[in-house]
Short mmCIF file of C-alpha atoms in Angstrom, two decimals:
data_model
loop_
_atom_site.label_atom_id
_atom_site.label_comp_id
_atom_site.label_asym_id
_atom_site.label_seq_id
_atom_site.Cartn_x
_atom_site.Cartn_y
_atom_site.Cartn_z
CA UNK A 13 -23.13 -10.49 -21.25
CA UNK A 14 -21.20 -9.41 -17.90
CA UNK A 15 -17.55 -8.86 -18.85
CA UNK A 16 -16.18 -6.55 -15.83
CA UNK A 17 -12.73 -5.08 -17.20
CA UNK A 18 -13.64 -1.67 -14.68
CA UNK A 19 -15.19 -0.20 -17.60
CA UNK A 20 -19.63 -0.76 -17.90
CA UNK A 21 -20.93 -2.62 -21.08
CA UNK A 22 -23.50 -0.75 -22.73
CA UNK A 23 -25.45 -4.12 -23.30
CA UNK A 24 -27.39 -6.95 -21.81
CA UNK A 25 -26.37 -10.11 -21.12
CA UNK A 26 -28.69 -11.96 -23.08
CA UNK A 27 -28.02 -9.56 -26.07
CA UNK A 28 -24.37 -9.99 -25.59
CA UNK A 29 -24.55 -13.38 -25.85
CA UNK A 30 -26.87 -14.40 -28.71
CA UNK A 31 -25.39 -11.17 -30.72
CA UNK A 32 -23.15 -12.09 -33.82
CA UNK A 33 -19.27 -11.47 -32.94
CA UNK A 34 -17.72 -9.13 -34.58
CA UNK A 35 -14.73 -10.74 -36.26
CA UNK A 36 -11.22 -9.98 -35.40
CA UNK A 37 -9.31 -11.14 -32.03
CA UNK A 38 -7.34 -13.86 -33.86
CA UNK A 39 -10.37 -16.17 -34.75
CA UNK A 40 -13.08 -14.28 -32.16
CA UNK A 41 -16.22 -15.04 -33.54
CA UNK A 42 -15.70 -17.53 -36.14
CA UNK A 43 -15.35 -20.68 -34.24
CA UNK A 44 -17.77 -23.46 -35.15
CA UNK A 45 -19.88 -25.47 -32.83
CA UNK A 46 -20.32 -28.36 -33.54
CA UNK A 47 -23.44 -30.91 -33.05
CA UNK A 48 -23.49 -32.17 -29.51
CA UNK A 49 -21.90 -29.23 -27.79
CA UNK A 50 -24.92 -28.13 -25.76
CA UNK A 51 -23.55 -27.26 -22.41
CA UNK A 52 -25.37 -28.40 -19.34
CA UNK A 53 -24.39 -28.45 -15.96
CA UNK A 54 -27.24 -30.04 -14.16
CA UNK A 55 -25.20 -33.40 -14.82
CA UNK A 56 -21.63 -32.70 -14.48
CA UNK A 57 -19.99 -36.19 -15.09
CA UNK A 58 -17.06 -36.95 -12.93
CA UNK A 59 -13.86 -36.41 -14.93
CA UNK A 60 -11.75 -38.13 -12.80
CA UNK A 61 -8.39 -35.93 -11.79
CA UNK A 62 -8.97 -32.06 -12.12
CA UNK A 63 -5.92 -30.32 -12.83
CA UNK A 64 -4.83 -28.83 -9.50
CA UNK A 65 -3.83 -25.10 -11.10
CA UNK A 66 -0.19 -23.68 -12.63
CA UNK A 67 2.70 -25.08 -10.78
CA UNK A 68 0.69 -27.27 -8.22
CA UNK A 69 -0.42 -30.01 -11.35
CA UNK A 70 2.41 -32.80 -12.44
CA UNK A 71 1.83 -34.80 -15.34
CA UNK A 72 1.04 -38.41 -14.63
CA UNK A 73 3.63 -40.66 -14.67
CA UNK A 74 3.64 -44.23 -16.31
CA UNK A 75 5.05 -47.30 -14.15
CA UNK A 76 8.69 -47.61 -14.30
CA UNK A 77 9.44 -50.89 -15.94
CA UNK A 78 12.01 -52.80 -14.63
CA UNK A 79 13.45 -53.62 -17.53
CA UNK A 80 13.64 -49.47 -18.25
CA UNK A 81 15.66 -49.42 -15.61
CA UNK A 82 18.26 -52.14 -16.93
CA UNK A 83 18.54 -50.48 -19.89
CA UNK A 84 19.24 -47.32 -18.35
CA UNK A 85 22.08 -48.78 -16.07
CA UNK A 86 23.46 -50.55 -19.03
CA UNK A 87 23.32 -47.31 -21.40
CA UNK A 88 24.86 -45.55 -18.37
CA UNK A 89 27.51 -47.94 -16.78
CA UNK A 90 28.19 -50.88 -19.27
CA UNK A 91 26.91 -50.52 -23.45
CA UNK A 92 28.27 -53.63 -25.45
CA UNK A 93 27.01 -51.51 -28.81
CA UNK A 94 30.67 -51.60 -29.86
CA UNK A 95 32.08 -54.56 -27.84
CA UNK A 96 36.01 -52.83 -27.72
CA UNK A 97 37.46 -49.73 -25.50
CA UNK A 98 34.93 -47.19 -27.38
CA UNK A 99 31.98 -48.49 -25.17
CA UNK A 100 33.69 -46.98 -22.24
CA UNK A 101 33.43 -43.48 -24.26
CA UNK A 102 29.98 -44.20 -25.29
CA UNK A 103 28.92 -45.09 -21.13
CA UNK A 104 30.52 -41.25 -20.74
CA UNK A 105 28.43 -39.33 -23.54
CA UNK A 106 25.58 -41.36 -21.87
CA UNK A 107 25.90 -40.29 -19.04
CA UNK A 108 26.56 -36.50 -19.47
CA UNK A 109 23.58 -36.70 -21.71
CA UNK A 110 21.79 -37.72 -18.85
CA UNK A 111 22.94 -35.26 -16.79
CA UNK A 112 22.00 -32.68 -19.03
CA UNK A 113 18.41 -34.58 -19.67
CA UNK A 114 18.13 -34.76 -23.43
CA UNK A 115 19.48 -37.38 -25.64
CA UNK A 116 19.36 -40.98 -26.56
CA UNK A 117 21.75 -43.47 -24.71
CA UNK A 118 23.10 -46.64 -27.39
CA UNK A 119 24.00 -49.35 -25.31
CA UNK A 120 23.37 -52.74 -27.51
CA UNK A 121 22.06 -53.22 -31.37
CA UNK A 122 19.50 -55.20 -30.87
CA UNK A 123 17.70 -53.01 -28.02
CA UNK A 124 16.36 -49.21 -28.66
CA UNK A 125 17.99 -46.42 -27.41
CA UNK A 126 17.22 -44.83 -23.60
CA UNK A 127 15.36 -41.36 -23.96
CA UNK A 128 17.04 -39.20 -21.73
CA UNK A 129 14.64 -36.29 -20.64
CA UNK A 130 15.06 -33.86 -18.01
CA UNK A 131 13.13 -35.94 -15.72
CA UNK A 132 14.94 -38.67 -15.28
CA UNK A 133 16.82 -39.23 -11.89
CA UNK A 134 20.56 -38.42 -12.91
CA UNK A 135 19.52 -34.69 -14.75
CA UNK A 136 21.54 -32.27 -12.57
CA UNK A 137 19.89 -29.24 -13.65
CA UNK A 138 17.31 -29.34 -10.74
CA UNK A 139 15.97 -26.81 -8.00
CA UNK A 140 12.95 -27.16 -5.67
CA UNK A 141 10.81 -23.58 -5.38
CA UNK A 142 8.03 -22.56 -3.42
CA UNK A 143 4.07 -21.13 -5.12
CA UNK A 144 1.65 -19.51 -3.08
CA UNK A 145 -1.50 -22.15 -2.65
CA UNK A 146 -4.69 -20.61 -4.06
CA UNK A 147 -7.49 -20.14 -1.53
CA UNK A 148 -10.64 -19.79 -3.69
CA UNK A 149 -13.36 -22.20 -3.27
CA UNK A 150 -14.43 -24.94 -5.84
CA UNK A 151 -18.29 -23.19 -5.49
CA UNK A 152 -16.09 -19.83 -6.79
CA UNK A 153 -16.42 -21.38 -10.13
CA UNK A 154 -13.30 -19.25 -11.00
CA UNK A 155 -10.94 -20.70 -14.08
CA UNK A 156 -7.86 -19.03 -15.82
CA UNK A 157 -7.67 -19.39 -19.45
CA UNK A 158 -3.64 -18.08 -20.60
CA UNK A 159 -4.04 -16.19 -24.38
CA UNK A 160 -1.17 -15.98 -26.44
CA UNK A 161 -2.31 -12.41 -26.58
CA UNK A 162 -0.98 -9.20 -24.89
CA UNK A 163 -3.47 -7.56 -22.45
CA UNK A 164 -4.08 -4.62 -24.22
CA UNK A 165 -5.36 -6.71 -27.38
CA UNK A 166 -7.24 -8.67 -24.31
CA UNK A 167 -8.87 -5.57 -23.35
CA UNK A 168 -9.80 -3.96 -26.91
CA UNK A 169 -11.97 -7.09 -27.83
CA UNK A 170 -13.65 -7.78 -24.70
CA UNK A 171 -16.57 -8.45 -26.02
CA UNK A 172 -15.55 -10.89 -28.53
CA UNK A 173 -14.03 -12.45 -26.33
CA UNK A 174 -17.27 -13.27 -23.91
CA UNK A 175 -20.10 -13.73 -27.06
CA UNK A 176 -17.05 -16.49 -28.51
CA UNK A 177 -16.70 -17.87 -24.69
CA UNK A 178 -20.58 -18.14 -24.83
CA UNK A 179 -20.53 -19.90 -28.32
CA UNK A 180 -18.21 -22.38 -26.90
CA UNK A 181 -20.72 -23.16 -23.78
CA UNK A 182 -22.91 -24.04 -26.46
CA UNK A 183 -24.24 -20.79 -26.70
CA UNK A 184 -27.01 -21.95 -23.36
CA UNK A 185 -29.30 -18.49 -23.18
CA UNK A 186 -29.06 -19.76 -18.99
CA UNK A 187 -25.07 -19.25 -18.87
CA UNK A 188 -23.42 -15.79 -18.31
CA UNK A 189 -19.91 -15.52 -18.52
CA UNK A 190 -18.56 -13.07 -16.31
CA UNK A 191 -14.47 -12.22 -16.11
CA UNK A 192 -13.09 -11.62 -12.43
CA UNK A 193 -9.81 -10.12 -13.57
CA UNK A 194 -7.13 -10.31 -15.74
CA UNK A 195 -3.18 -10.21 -15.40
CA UNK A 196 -0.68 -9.82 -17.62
CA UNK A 197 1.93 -12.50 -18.04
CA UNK A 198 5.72 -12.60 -19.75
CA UNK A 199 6.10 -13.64 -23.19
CA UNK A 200 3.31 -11.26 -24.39
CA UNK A 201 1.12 -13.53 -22.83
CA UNK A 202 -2.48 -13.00 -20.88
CA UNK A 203 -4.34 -14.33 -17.69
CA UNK A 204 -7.92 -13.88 -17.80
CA UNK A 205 -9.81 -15.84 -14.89
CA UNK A 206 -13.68 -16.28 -15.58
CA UNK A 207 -16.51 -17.69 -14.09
CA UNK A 208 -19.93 -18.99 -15.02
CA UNK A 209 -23.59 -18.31 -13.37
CA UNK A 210 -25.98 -20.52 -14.34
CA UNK A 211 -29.80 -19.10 -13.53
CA UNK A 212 -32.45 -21.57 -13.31
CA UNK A 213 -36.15 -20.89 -14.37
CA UNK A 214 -37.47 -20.40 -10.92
CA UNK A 215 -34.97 -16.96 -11.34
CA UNK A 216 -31.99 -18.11 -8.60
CA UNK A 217 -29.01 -18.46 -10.09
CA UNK A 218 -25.63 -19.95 -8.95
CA UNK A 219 -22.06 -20.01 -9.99
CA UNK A 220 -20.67 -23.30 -12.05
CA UNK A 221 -18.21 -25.10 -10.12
CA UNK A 222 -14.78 -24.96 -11.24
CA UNK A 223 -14.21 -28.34 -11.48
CA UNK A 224 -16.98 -28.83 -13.82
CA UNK A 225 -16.29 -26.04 -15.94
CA UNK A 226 -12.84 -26.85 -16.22
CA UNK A 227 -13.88 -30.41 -17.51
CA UNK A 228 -15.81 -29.06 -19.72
CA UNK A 229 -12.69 -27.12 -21.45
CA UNK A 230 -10.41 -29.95 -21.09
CA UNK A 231 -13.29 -32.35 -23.81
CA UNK A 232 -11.48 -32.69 -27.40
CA UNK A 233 -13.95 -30.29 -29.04
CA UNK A 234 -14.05 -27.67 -26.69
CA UNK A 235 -9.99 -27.71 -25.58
CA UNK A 236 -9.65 -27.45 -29.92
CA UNK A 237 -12.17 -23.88 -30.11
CA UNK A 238 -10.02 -22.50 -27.51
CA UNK A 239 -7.31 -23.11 -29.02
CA UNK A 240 -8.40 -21.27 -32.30
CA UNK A 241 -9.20 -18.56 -29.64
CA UNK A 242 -5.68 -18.38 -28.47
CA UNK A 243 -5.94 -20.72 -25.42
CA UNK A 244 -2.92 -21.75 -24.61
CA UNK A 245 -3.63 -22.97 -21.36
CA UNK A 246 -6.64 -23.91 -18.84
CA UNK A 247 -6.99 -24.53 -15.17
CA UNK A 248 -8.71 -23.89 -11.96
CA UNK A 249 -8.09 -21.68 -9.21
CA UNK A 250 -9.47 -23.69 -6.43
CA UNK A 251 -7.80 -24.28 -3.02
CA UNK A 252 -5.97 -27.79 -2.71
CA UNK A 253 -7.73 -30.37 -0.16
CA UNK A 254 -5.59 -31.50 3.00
CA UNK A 255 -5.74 -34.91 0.97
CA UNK A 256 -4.17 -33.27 -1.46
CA UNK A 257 -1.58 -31.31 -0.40
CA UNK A 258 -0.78 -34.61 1.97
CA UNK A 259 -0.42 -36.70 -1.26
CA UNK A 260 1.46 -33.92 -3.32
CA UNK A 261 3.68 -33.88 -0.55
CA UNK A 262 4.61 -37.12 0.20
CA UNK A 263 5.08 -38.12 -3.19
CA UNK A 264 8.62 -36.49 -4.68
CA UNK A 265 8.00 -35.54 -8.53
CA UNK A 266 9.69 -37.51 -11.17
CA UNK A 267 13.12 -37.08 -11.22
CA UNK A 268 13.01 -35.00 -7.72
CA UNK A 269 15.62 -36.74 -5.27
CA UNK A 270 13.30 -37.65 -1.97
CA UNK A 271 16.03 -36.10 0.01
CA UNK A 272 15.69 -32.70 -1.79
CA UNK A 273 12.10 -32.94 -1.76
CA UNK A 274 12.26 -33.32 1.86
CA UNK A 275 14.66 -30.97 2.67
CA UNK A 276 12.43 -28.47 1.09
CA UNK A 277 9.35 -29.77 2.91
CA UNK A 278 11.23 -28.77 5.62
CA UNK A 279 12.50 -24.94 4.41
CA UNK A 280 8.87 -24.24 3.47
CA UNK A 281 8.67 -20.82 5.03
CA UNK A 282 5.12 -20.76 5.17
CA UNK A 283 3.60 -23.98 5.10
CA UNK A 284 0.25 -22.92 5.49
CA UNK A 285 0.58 -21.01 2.50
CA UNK A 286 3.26 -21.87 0.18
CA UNK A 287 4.05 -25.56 -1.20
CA UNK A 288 7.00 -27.04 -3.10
CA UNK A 289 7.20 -27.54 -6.31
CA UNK A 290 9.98 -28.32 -8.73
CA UNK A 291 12.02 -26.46 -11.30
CA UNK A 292 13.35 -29.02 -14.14
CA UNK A 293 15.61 -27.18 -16.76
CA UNK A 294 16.41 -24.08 -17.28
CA UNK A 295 13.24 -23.13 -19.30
CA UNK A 296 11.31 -23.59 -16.06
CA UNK A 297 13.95 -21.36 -14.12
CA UNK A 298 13.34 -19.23 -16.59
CA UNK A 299 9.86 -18.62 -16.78
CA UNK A 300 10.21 -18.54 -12.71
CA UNK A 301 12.23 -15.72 -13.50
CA UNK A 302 9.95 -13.76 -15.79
CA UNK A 303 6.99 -14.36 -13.36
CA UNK A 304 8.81 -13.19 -10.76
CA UNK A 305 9.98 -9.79 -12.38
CA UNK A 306 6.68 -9.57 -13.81
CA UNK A 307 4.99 -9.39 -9.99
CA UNK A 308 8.08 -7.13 -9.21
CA UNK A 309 7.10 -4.60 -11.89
CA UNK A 310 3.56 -4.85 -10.86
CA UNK A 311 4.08 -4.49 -7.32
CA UNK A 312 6.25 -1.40 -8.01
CA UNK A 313 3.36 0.27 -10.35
CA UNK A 314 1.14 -0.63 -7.13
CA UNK A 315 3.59 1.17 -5.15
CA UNK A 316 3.95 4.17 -7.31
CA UNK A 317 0.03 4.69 -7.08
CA UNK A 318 0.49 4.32 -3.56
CA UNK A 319 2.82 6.89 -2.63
CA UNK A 320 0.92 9.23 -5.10
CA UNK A 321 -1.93 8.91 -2.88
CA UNK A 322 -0.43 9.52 0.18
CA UNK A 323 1.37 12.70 -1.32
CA UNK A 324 -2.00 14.09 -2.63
CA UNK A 325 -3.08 12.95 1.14
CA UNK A 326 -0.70 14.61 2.63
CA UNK A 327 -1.17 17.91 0.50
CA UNK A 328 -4.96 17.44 1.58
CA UNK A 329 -3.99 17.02 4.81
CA UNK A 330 -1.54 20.59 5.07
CA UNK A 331 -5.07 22.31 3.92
CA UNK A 332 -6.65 21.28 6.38
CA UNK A 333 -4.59 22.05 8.95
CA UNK A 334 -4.37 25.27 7.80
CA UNK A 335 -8.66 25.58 7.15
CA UNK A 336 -8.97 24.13 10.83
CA UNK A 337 -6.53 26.86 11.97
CA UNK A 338 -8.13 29.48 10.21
CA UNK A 339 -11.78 28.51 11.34
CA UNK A 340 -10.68 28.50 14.88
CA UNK A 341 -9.45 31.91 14.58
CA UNK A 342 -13.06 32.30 13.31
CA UNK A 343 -14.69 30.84 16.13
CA UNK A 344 -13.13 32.38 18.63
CA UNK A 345 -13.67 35.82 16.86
CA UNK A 346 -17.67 34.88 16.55
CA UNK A 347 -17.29 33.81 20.19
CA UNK A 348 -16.34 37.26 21.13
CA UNK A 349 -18.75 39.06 18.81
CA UNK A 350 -20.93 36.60 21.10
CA UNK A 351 -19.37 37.30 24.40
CA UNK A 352 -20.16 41.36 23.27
CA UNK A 353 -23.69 40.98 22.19
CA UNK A 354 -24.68 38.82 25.71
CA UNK A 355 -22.79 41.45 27.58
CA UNK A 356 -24.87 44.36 25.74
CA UNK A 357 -28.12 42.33 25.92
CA UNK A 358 -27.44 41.79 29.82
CA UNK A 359 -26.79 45.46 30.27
CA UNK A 360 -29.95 46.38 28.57
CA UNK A 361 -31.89 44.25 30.15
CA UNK A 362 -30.76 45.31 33.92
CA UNK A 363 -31.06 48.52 32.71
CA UNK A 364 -32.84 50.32 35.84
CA UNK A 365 -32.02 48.27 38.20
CA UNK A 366 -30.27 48.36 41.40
CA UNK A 367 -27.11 46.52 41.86
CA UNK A 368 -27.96 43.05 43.75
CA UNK A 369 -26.35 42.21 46.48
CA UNK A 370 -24.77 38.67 44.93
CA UNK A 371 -23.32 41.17 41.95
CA UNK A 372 -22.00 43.75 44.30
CA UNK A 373 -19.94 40.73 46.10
CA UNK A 374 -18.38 39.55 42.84
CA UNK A 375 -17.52 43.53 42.05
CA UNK A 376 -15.61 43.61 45.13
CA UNK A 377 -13.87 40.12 44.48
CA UNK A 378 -12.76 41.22 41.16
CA UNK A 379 -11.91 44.77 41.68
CA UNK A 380 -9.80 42.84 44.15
CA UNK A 381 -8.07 40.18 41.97
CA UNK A 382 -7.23 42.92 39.90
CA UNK A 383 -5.90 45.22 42.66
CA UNK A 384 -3.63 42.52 43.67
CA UNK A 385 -2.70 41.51 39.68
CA UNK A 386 -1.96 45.27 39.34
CA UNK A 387 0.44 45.75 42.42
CA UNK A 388 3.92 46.05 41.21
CA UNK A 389 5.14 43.47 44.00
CA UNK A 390 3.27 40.87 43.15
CA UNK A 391 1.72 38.71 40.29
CA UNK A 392 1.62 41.24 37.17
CA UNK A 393 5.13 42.68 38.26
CA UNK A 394 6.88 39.62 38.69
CA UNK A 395 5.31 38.10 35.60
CA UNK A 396 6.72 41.15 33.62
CA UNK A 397 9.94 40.84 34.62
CA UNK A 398 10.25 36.96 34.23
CA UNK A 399 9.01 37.75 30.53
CA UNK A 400 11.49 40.52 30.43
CA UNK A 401 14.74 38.09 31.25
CA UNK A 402 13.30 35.52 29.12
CA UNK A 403 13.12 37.93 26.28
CA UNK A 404 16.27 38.76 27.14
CA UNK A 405 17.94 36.00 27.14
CA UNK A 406 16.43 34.70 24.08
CA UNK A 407 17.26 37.80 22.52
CA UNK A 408 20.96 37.58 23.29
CA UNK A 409 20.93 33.84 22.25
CA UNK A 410 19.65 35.41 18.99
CA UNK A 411 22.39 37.97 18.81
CA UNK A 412 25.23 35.08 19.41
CA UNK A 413 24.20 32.88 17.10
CA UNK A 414 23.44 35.21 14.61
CA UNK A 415 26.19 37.65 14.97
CA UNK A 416 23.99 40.87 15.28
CA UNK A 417 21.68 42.52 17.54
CA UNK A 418 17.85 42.75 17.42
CA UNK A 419 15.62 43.49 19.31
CA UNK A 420 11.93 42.58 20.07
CA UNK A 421 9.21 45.10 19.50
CA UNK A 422 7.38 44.05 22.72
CA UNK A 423 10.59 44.40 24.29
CA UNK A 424 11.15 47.40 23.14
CA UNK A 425 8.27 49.41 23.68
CA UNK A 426 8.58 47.98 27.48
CA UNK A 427 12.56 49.39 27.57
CA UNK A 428 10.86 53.07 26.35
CA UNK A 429 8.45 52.86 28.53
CA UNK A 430 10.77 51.77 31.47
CA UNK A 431 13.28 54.44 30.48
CA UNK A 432 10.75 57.21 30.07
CA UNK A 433 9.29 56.26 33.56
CA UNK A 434 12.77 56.65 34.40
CA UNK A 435 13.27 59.93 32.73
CA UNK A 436 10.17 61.18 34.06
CA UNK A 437 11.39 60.48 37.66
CA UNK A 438 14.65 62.31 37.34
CA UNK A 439 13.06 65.29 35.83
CA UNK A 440 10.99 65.23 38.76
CA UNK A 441 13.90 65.26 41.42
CA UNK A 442 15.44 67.53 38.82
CA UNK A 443 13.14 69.76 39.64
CA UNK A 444 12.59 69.73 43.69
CA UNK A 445 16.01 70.68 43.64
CA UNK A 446 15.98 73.68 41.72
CA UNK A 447 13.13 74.57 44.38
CA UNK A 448 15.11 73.69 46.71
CA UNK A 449 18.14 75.46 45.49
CA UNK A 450 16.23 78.76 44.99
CA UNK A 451 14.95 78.51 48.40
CA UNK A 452 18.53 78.20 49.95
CA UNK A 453 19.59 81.17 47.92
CA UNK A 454 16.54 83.38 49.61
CA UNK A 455 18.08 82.14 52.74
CA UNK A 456 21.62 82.51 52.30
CA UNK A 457 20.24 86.26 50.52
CA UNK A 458 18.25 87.05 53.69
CA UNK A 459 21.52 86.62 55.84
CA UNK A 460 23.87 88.16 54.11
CA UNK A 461 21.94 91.99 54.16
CA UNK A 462 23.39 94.58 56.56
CA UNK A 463 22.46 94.26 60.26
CA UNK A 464 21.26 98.45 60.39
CA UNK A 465 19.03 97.83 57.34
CA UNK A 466 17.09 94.54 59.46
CA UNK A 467 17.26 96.78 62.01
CA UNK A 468 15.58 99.81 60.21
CA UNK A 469 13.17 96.68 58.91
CA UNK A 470 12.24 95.90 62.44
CA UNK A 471 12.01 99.53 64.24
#
């Protein structure tokens, strides 16, 4: 039996479904079938109104008699149950019991008293909400069942819970029930939405229609199993008709003032989406409320998983930056090993062989770029000393916002070697002057001797 809860079944689906349940669940497994309950669905017989799913179905209402509505007015404006002043008290209490919608209204002996529910016209305790319109398909087959049963429980007797859904189809070795999902609800309460495939003998099969299956759940019998199950509640999740939503529309529910109704028609924030439908009581506003919060914790689970994905994406994502980085350092090592090994391989193999005329022109051209990249006046030399004053002034941007002084070690080596080219020039001057000087001493040596001695020299 297919029961998808994310988690494989270890057995077939004809197995599952003619195998004896196991007990347990709150009645799983030991509901009776009775005589008659074979399930088929190449019939269907036309039940009339479907319910339209959760918040979108209103009960049907019975005429208003006319004479309900005297007796309201009377119970409300004008009882003669006491026939002195106190029936002007009793018209009050009526008529805050009607506003609160519970209550009976005495308004004469000989007539029964009004029932005062919360949907008749003068209850106060009224809103007008918005529910987002299912969009499945009446071919879907999909239905929810609600259990009275947390999810967990849900969960832990899966399979009960299909081989008792199967018992209650009549136990048909054609049908397959199969669960699309389940949700958990406030109250401790459980939505599991199935559907049913039907396969034929030729081997196709095809998916029940909701409608049909959901008639099938609403017969006396059927609607009682389910309830030993812990069905609380049955409907389908089928996508309204324009007929539909045109007559749920125009037609205010009981007790809904046809101004408020329209005013909300009109607030509808998404009308191809949402539709209105009304909150009586505060039991209603209340469950509102719990759905609501519900979704909210949900969505905020959903979000949690979310933004642990996109950290452990992100942490991905900083390795691989840093694997790319690394394996383009790689490649352009291995293209270099590359570069080496053609130029090697192209050396060997015009080993021998006189320099072409073609390569002797490209010598020339580059020992020329790099004579004029070389000269100190132009492109190398300027370059070095517009990295110089950019070093430099970075540098001294360091030093002021830092508040000390540091140096670069490119910079650095280039000041030494500057200031020993420096040194080296001054040593050399240094020294043509000494020659110098020693010459000018031979000089002013030679002219200071006697004139008799140069003259004994020269004779």
């Amino acid at each position: 039996m297919a029961f998808n809860f994310g988690a494989p079944s270890g057995t077939s689906g004809t197995a599952a479904a003619t195998a004896a349940p196991a007990g347990g669940f709150g009645g799983f497994g030991t509901t009776s079938t009775t005589a008659g309950s074979a399930f088929s669905f190449s019939a269907p017989t036309n039940t009339g109104t479907t319910a339209l799913g959760g918040l979108f179905s209103q009960p049907t209402q019975a005429p208003t008699q006319s004479n309900q509505l005297i007796n309201t007015a009377s119970a409300l404006s004008a009882p003669t149950l006491l026939g002195d002043e106190r029936d002007a008290i009793l018209a009050k209490w009526n008529q805050l019991q009607a506003f609160w919608g519970t209550g009976k209204g005495y308004f004469n002996n000989n007539i029964p008293p009004v029932e005062f529910t919360q949907e008749n016209p003068f209850c106060r305790f009224k809103a007008v909400g918005y529910s987002c319109m299912p969009s499945n398909k009446d071919e879907d087959g999909l239905v929810v069942l609600v259990f009275n049963k947390k999810e967990t429980e849900i969960r832990s007797q899966q399979q009960q819970l299909v081989e008792s859904l199967h018992k209650v189809l009549g136990g048909n070795q054609t049908l397959t029930v199969n669960v699309e999902g389940t949700k958990t609800l406030p109250d401790d309460q459980t939505e599991v939405v199935i559907y049913v495939v039907e396969r034929s003998p030729n081997g196709t099969s095809r998916r029940v229609p909701a409608t049909t299956l959901y008639a099938h759940f609403e017969q006396a019998n059927i609607k009682t199993q389910l309830q030993q199950l812990g069905v609380t509640l049955s409907m389908t999740r089928t996508e309204l008709s324009p007929a539909q939503i045109k007559q749920l529309l125009q037609n205010p529910p009981a007790g809904v003032d046809p101004i408020i109704w329209e005013q909300a028609k009109v607030d509808n924030p998404d009308s191809e989406k949402l539709i209105p439908v009304p909150m009586v009581g505060f039991k209603e506003l209340l469950r509102r409320l719990k759905v609501q919060d519900q979704m909210t914790k949900q969505h905020q689970t959903r979000l949690d998983i979310i933004s642990e994905d996109i950290s452990e994406l992100q942490k991905n994502q900083t390795t691989s930056v840093a694997k790319i980085a690394q394996y383009k350092r790689k490649l352009m090592d291995l293209s270099h090993r590359t570069l080496q090994v053609l130029i090697k391989q192209e050396i060997q193999r015009k080993s021998g062989y006189a320099i072409q005329a073609d390569e002797e022109q490209l010598r020339v051209q580059l020992d020329t770029i790099q004579g004029e990249l070389n000269a100190p006046t132009q492109f190398k030399g300027r370059l070095n000393e517009l990295m110089s004053q950019i070093r430099m002034q970075n540098h001294f941007g360091a030093v002021r916002s830092e508040e000390r002084y540091y140096i670069d070690a490119d910079l650095l080596r280039e000041i030494k070697q500057h200031l020993k080219q420096q040194q080296e020039g001054l040593s050399h001057l240094i020294s043509i002057i000494k020659d110098d000087l020693e010459d000018i001493k031979l000089v002013e040596h030679g002219l200071n001797e006697p004139i008799h001695i140069r003259g004994g020299v020269f004779s």
